[in-house]
Short mmCIF file of C-alpha atoms in Angstrom, two decimals:
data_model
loop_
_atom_site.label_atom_id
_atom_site.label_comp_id
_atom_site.label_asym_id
_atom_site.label_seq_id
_atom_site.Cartn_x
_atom_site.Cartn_y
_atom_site.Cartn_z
CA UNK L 22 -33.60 16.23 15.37
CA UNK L 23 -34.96 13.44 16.83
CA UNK L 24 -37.91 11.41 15.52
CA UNK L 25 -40.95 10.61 17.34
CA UNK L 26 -41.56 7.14 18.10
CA UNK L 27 -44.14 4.88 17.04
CA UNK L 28 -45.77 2.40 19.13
CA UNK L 29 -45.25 -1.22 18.25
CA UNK L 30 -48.12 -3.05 16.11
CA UNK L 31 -49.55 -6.18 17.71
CA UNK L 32 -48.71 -8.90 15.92
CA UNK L 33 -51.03 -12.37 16.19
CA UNK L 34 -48.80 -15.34 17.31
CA UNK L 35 -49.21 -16.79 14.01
CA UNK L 36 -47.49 -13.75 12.79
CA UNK L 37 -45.11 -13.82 15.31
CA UNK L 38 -43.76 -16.94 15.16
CA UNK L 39 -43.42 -16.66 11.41
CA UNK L 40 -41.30 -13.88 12.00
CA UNK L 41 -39.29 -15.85 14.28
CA UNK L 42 -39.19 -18.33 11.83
CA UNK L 43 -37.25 -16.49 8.99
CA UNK L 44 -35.22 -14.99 11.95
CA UNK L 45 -34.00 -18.25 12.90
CA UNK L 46 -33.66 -19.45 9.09
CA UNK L 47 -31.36 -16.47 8.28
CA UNK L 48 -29.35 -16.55 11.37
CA UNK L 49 -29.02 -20.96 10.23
CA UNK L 50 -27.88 -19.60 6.91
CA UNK L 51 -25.23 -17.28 8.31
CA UNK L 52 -24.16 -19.89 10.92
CA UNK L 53 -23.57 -22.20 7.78
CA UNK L 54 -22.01 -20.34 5.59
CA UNK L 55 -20.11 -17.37 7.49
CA UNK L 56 -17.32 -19.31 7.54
CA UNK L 57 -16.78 -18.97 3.44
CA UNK L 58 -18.80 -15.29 3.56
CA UNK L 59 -17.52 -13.87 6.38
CA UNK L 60 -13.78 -13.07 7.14
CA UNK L 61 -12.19 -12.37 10.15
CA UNK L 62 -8.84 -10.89 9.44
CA UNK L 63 -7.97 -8.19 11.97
CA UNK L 64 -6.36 -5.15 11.12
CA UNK L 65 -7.04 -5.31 7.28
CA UNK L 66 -6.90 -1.66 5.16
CA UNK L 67 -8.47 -4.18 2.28
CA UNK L 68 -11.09 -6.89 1.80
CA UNK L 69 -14.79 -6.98 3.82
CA UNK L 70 -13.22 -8.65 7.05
CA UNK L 71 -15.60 -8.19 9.54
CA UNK L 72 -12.31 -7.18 12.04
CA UNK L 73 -10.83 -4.82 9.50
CA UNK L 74 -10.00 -1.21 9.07
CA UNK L 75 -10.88 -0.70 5.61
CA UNK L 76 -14.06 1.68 6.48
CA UNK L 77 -11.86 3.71 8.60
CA UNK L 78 -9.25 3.87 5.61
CA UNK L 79 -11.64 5.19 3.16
CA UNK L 80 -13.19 7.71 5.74
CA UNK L 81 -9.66 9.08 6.19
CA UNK L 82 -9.40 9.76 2.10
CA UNK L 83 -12.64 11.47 2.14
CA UNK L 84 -11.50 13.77 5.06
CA UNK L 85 -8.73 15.15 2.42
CA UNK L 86 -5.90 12.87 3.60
CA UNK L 87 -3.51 11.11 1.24
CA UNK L 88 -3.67 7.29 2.52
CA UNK L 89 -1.55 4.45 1.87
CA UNK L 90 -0.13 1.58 2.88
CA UNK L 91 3.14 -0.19 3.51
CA UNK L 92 4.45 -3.77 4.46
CA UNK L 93 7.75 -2.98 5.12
CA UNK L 94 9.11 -0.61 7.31
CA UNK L 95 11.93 0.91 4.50
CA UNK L 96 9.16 1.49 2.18
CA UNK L 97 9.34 4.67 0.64
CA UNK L 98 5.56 5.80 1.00
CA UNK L 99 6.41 5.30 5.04
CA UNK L 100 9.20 7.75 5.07
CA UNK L 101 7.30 10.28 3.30
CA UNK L 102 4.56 10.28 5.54
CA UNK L 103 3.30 12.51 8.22
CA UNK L 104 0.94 10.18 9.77
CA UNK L 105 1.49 6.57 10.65
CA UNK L 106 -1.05 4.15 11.91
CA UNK L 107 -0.56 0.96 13.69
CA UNK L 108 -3.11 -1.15 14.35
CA UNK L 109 -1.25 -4.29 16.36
CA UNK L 110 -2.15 -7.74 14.94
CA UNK L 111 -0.32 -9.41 17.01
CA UNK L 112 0.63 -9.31 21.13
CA UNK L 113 3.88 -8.08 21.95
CA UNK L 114 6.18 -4.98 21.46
CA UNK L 115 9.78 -5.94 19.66
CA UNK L 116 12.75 -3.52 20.98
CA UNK L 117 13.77 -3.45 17.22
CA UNK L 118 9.92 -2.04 16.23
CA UNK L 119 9.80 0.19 19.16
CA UNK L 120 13.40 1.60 18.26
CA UNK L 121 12.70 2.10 14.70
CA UNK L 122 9.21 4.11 16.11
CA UNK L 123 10.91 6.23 18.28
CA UNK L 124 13.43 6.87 15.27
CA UNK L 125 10.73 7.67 12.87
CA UNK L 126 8.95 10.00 15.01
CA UNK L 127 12.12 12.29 16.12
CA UNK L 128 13.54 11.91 12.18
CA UNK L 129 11.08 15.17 11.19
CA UNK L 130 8.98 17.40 12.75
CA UNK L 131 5.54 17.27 13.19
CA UNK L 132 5.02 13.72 12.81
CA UNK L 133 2.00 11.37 14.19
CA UNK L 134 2.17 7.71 15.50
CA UNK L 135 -1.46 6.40 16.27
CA UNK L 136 -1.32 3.13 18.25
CA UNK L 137 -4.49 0.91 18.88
CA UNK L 138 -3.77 -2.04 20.88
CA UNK L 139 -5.50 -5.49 20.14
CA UNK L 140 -7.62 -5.75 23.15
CA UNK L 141 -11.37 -6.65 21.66
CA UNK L 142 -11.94 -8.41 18.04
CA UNK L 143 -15.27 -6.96 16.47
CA UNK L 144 -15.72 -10.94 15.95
CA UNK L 145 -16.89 -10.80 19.36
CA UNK L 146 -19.27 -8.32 18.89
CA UNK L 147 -20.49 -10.24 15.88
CA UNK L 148 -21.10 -13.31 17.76
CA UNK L 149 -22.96 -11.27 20.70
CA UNK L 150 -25.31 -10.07 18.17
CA UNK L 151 -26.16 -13.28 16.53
CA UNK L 152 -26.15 -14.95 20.37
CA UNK L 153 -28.91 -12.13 21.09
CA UNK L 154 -30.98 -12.38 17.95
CA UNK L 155 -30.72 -16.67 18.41
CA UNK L 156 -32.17 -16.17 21.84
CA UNK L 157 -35.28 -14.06 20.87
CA UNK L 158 -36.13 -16.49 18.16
CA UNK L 159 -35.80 -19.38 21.10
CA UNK L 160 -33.49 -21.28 18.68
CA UNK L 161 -31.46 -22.69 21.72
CA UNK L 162 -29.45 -25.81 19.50
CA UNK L 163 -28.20 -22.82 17.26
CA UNK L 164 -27.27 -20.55 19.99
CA UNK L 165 -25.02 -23.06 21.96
CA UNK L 166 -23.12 -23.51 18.69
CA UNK L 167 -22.80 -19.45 18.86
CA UNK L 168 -22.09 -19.32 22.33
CA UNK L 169 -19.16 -21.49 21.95
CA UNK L 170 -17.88 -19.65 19.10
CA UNK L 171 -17.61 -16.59 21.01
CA UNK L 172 -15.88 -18.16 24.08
CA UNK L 173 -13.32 -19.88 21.65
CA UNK L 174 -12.63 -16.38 20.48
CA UNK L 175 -12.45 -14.71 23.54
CA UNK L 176 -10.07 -17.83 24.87
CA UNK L 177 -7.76 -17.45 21.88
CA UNK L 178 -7.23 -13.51 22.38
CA UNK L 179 -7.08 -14.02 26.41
CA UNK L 180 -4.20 -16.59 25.77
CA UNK L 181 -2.18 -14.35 22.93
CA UNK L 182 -2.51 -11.55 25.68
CA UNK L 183 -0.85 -13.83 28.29
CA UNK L 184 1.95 -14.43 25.56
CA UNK L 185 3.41 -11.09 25.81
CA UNK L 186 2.04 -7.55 26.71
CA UNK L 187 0.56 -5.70 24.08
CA UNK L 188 3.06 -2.26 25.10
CA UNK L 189 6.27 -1.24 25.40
CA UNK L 190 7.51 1.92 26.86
CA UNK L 191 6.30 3.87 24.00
CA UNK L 192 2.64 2.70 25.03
CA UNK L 193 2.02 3.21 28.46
CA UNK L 194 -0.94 0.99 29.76
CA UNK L 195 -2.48 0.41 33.70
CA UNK L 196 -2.52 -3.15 33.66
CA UNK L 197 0.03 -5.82 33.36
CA UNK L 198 0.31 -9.45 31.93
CA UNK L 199 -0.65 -10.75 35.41
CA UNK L 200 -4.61 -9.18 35.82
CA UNK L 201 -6.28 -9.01 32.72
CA UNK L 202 -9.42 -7.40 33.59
CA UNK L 203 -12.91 -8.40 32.25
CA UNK L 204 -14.47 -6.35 29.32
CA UNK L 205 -16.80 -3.86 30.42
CA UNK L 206 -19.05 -1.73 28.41
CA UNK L 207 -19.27 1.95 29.72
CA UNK L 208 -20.18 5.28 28.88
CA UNK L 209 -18.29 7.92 26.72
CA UNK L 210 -17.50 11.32 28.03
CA UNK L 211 -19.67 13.57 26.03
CA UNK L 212 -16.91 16.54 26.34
CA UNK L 213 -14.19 14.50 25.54
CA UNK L 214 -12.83 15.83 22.05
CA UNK L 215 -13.43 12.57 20.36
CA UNK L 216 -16.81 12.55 21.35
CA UNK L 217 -17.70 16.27 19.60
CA UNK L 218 -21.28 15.40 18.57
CA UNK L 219 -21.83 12.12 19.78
CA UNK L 220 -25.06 11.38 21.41
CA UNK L 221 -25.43 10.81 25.24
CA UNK L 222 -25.43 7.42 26.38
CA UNK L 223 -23.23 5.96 24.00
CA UNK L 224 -20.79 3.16 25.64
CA UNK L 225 -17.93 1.30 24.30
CA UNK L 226 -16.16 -1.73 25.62
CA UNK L 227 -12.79 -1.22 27.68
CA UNK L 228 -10.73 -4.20 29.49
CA UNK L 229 -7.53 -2.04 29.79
CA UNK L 230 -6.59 1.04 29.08
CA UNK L 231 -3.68 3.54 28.34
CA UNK L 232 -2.18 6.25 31.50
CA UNK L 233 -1.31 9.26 30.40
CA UNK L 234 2.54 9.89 32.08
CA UNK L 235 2.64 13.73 32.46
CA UNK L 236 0.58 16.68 32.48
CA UNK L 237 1.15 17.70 29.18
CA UNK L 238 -0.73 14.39 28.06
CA UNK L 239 -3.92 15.00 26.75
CA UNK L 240 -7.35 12.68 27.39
CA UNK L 241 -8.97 12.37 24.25
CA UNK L 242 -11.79 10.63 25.15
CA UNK L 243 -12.95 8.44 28.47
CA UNK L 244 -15.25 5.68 29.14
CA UNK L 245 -16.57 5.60 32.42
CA UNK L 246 -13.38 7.21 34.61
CA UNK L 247 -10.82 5.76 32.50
CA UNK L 248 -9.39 7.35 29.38
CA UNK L 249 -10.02 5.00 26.16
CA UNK L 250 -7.86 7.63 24.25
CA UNK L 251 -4.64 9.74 25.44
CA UNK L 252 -2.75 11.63 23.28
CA UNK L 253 1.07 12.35 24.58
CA UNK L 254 4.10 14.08 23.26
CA UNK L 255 7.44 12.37 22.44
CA UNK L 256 9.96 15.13 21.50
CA UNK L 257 8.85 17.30 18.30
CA UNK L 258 6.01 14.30 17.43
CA UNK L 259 3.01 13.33 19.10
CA UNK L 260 1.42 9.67 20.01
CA UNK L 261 -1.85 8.89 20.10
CA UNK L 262 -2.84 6.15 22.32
CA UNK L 263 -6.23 3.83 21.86
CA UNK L 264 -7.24 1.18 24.13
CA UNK L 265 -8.59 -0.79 21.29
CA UNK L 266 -10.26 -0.64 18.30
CA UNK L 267 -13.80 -1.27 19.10
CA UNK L 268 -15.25 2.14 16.95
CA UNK L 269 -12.64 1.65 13.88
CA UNK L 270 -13.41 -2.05 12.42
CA UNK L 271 -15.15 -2.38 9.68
CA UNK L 272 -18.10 -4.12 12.00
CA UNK L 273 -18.47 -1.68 15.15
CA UNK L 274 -18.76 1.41 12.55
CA UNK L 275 -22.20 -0.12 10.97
CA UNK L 276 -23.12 1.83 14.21
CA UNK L 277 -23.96 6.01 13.69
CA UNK L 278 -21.89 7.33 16.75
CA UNK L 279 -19.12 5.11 16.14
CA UNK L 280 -18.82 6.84 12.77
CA UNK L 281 -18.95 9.88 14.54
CA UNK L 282 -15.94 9.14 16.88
CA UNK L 283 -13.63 8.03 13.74
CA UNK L 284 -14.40 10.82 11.99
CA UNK L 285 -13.06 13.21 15.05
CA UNK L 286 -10.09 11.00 15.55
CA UNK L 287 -9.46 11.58 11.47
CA UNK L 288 -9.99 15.63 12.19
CA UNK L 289 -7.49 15.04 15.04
CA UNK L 290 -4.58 14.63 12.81
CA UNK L 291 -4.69 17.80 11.48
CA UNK L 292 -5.94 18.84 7.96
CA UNK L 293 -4.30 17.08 4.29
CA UNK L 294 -2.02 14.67 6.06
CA UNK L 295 -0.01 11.92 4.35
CA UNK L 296 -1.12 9.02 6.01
CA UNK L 297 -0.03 5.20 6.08
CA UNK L 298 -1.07 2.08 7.63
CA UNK L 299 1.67 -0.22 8.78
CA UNK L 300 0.01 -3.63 7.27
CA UNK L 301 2.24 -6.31 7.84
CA UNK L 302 1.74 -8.85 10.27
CA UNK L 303 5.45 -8.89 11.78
CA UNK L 304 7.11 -5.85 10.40
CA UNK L 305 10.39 -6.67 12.44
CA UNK L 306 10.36 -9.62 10.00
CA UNK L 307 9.48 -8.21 7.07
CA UNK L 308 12.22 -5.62 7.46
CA UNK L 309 14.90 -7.72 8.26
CA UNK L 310 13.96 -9.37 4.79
CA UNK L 311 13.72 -6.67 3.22
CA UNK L 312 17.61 -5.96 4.70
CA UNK L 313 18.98 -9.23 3.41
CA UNK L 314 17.32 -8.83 -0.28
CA UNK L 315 19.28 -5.90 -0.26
CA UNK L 316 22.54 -7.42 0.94
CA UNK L 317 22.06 -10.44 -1.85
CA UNK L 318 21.30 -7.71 -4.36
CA UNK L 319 24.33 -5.92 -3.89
CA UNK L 320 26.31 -9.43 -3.61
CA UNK L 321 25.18 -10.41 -7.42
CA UNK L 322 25.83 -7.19 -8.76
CA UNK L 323 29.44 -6.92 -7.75
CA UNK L 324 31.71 -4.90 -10.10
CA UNK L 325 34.55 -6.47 -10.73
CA UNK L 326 36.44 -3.73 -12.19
CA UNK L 327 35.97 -1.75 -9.09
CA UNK L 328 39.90 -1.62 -8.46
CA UNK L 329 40.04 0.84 -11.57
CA UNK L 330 38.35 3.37 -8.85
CA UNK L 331 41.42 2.89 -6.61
CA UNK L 332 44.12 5.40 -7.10
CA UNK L 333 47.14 5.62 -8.52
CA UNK L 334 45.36 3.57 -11.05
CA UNK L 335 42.44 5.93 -11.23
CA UNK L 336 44.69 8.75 -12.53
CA UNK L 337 46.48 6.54 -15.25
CA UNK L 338 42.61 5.04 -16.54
CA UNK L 339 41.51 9.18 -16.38
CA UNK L 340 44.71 9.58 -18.86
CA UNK L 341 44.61 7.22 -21.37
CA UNK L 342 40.31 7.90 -21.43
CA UNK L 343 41.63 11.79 -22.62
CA UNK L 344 43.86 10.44 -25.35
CA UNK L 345 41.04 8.20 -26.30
CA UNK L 346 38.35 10.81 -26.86
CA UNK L 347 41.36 13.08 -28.29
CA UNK L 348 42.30 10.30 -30.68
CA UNK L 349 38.57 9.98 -31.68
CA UNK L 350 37.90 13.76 -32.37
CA UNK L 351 40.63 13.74 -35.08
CA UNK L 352 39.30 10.35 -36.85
CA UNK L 353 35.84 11.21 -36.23
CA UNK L 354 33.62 11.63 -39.24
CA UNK L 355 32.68 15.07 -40.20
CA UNK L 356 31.00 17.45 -37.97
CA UNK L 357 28.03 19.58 -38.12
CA UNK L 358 25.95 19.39 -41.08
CA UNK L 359 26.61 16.10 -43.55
CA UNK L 360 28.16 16.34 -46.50
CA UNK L 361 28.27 14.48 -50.04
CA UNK L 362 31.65 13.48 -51.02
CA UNK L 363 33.55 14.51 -54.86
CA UNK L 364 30.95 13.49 -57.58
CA UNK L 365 33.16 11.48 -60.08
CA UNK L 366 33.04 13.19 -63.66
CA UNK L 367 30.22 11.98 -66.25
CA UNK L 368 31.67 9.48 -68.90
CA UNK L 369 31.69 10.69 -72.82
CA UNK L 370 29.04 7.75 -74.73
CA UNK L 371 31.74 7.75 -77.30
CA UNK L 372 34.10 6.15 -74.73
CA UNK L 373 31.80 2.77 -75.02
CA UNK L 374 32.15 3.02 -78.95
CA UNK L 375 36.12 3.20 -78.90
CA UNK L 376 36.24 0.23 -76.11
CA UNK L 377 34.27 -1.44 -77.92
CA UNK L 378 36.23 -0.58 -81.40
CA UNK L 379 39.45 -1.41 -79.50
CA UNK L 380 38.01 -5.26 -78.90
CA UNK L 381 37.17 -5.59 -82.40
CA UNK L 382 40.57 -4.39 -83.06
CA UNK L 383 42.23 -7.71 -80.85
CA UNK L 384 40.31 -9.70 -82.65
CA UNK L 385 42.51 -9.17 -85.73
CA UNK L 386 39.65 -9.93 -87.81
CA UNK L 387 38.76 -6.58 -89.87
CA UNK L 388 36.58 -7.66 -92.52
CA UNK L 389 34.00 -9.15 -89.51
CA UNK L 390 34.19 -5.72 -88.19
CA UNK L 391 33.25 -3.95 -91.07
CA UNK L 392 30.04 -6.11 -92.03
CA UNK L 393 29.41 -5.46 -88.00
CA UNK L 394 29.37 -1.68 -88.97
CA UNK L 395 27.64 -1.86 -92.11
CA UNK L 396 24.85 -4.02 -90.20
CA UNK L 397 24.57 -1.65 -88.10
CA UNK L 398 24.35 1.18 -90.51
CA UNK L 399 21.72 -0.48 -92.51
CA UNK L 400 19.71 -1.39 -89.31
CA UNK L 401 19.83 2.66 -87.86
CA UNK L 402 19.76 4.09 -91.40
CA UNK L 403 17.20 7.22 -91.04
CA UNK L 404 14.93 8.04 -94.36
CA UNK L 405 15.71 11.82 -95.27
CA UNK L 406 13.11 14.13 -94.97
CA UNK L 407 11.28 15.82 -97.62
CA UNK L 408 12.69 19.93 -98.11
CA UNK L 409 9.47 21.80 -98.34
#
């Protein structure tokens, strides 16, 4: 439904340049401290970076898929997943990452790799905006400082793309290292799947993009006549291919349509998929770390009484364990149900008077034992009781 538009009020130039004003004095305030409020850490599944993928990541949970995320490429959560998402950080395509890919894609069936390149930084788009919003407030001293901010940007991911190519064979892409291309912002293909519901007109930006190599590959969605998004088949899995990321950061999807197109790349994995995010910065790395922890863990725990495992000695230890536990079932305390041992006989009281006679007796001294028993007699005597 669209919503009829209103024509803009006339605004006195007092007005207007008041509004200009506090344009200018919030742009100044975000040019001073976007440094300490902004961040610009790309590829992120946490945090507010402005690069990020941490909007994307929560849209994926509340399509009904189970996402995590893993630093290591032996982590547990990665081999139980169905769905694994790499977002590349930095330029370049190891052998030993592209092996263990093609490894983890053909290890079960029905398994999903999606690869988006690093071709555009949303940083850039950030800096366009501000450059735009500097130049209709005519605050020229603050826009150079934008302008220059941008280029640096655009310089430092120009020279990591020269460093290596961003592809290996399991990412097919037109261009090589030799003609990077200039970024160019052109329109979506409204029938493309990925653009399901998207409104005409929309445009992304696109310096190189991915080929499909047979047939059976599948255009997801173009821009202009290129495809931004191909999805191809390797063995039982399936790859899918982005140029970049420029509608999953956390920045690009403050716009509506962008939203849109995440949401049908989500709904292109299929329904309740286990998803993960590869989100270390040089997995080759941390897995070969991950490797020698392992290798030092088993060093220090060494068994040094692993030779009782080797046979003929294995037999003889087996042996002599059998007499053991035979030896302890016959000196074993009782079993079942515990029981009280013989209760020793109750002693007569007149015992303690004839011990007690027989010391008087080695004393040798009878008339001090009879004015001890007379004492006593006196002392205990009982009064007789009346007969009635």
């Amino acid at each position: 439904m669209t919503h009829p538009r209103h024509k803009p009020c006339s605004l006195a130039p007092a007005a207007r340049n008041a509004g200009l004003a506090l344009a200018a004095l919030l742009l100044l305030t975000v040019l001073c401290g976007c440094q300490g409020r902004y961040r610009f850490d790309y590829g992120k599944t946490n945090g507010r970076s402005v690069n990020g993928v941490k909007v994307f990541f929560d849209l994926l949970r509340t399509r009904g898929h189970t996402v995590n995320r893993c630093f290591s490429l032996d982590a547990q959560v990665l081999k139980d997943a169905d769905v694994a998402v790499l977002i590349q950080k930095a330029p370049g395509m190891p052998p030993m990452l592209e092996e263990w890919l093609a490894c983890w894609l053909t290890s079960s069936e029905d398994r999903t790799l999606v690869f988006v390149a690093r071709d555009l930084d949303a940083s850039i788009l950030f800096w366009n905006d501000v450059c735009r919003q500097l130049k209709e407030a005519h605050e020229w001293e603050l826009l150079v400082f934008a302008e220059n901010t941008r280029l640096e940007i655009e310089a430092q991911i120009d020279e990591a793309r020269a460093a290596g190519a961003f592809w290996g064979g399991l990412f097919p892409f037109a261009d090589t290292q030799e003609h990077v291309p200039p970024p160019a912002r052109l329109p979506v293909g409204p029938a493309d799947p990925l653009a399901t519901d998207v409104q005409p007109g929309t445009s992304l930006l696109l310096r190189t993009h991915p080929v499909p190599r047979s047939d059976t590959d599948t255009a997801l969605l173009h821009v202009g006549d290129r495809p931004f998004a191909i999805e191809t088949k390797f063995g039982p899995a399936k790859v899918l291919i982005l140029a970049n990321a420029t509608f999953l950061l956390n920045y690009s999807l403050i716009d509506h349509e962008n939203r849109i197109m995440a949401a049908n790349l989500a709904d292109r994995l299929g329904p309740n998929r286990r998803i993960c995010f590869l989100e270390a910065e040089d997995l080759c790395s941390a897995l070969q770390r991950g490797r020698e922890r392992r290798d030092l863990w088993t060093l220090k725990l060494y068994n040094p009484f692993a030779f009782l495992q080797q046979g003929p000695i294995l037999i003889v230890v087996l042996h002599w364990l059998a007499v053991g536990l035979i030896f302890l079932a016959c000196r074993a305390p009782i079993f079942g149900r515990p029981r009280g041992g013989a209760e020793a006989p109750r002693h007569r009281f007149a015992s303690h008077i004839e011990a007690y006679g027989r010391l008087l007796e080695r004393t040798g001294d009878r008339e001090y034992a009879q004015e001890l028993i007379t004492e006593y007699r006196n002392r205990h005597k009982t009064k007789e009781r009346p007969v009635q």
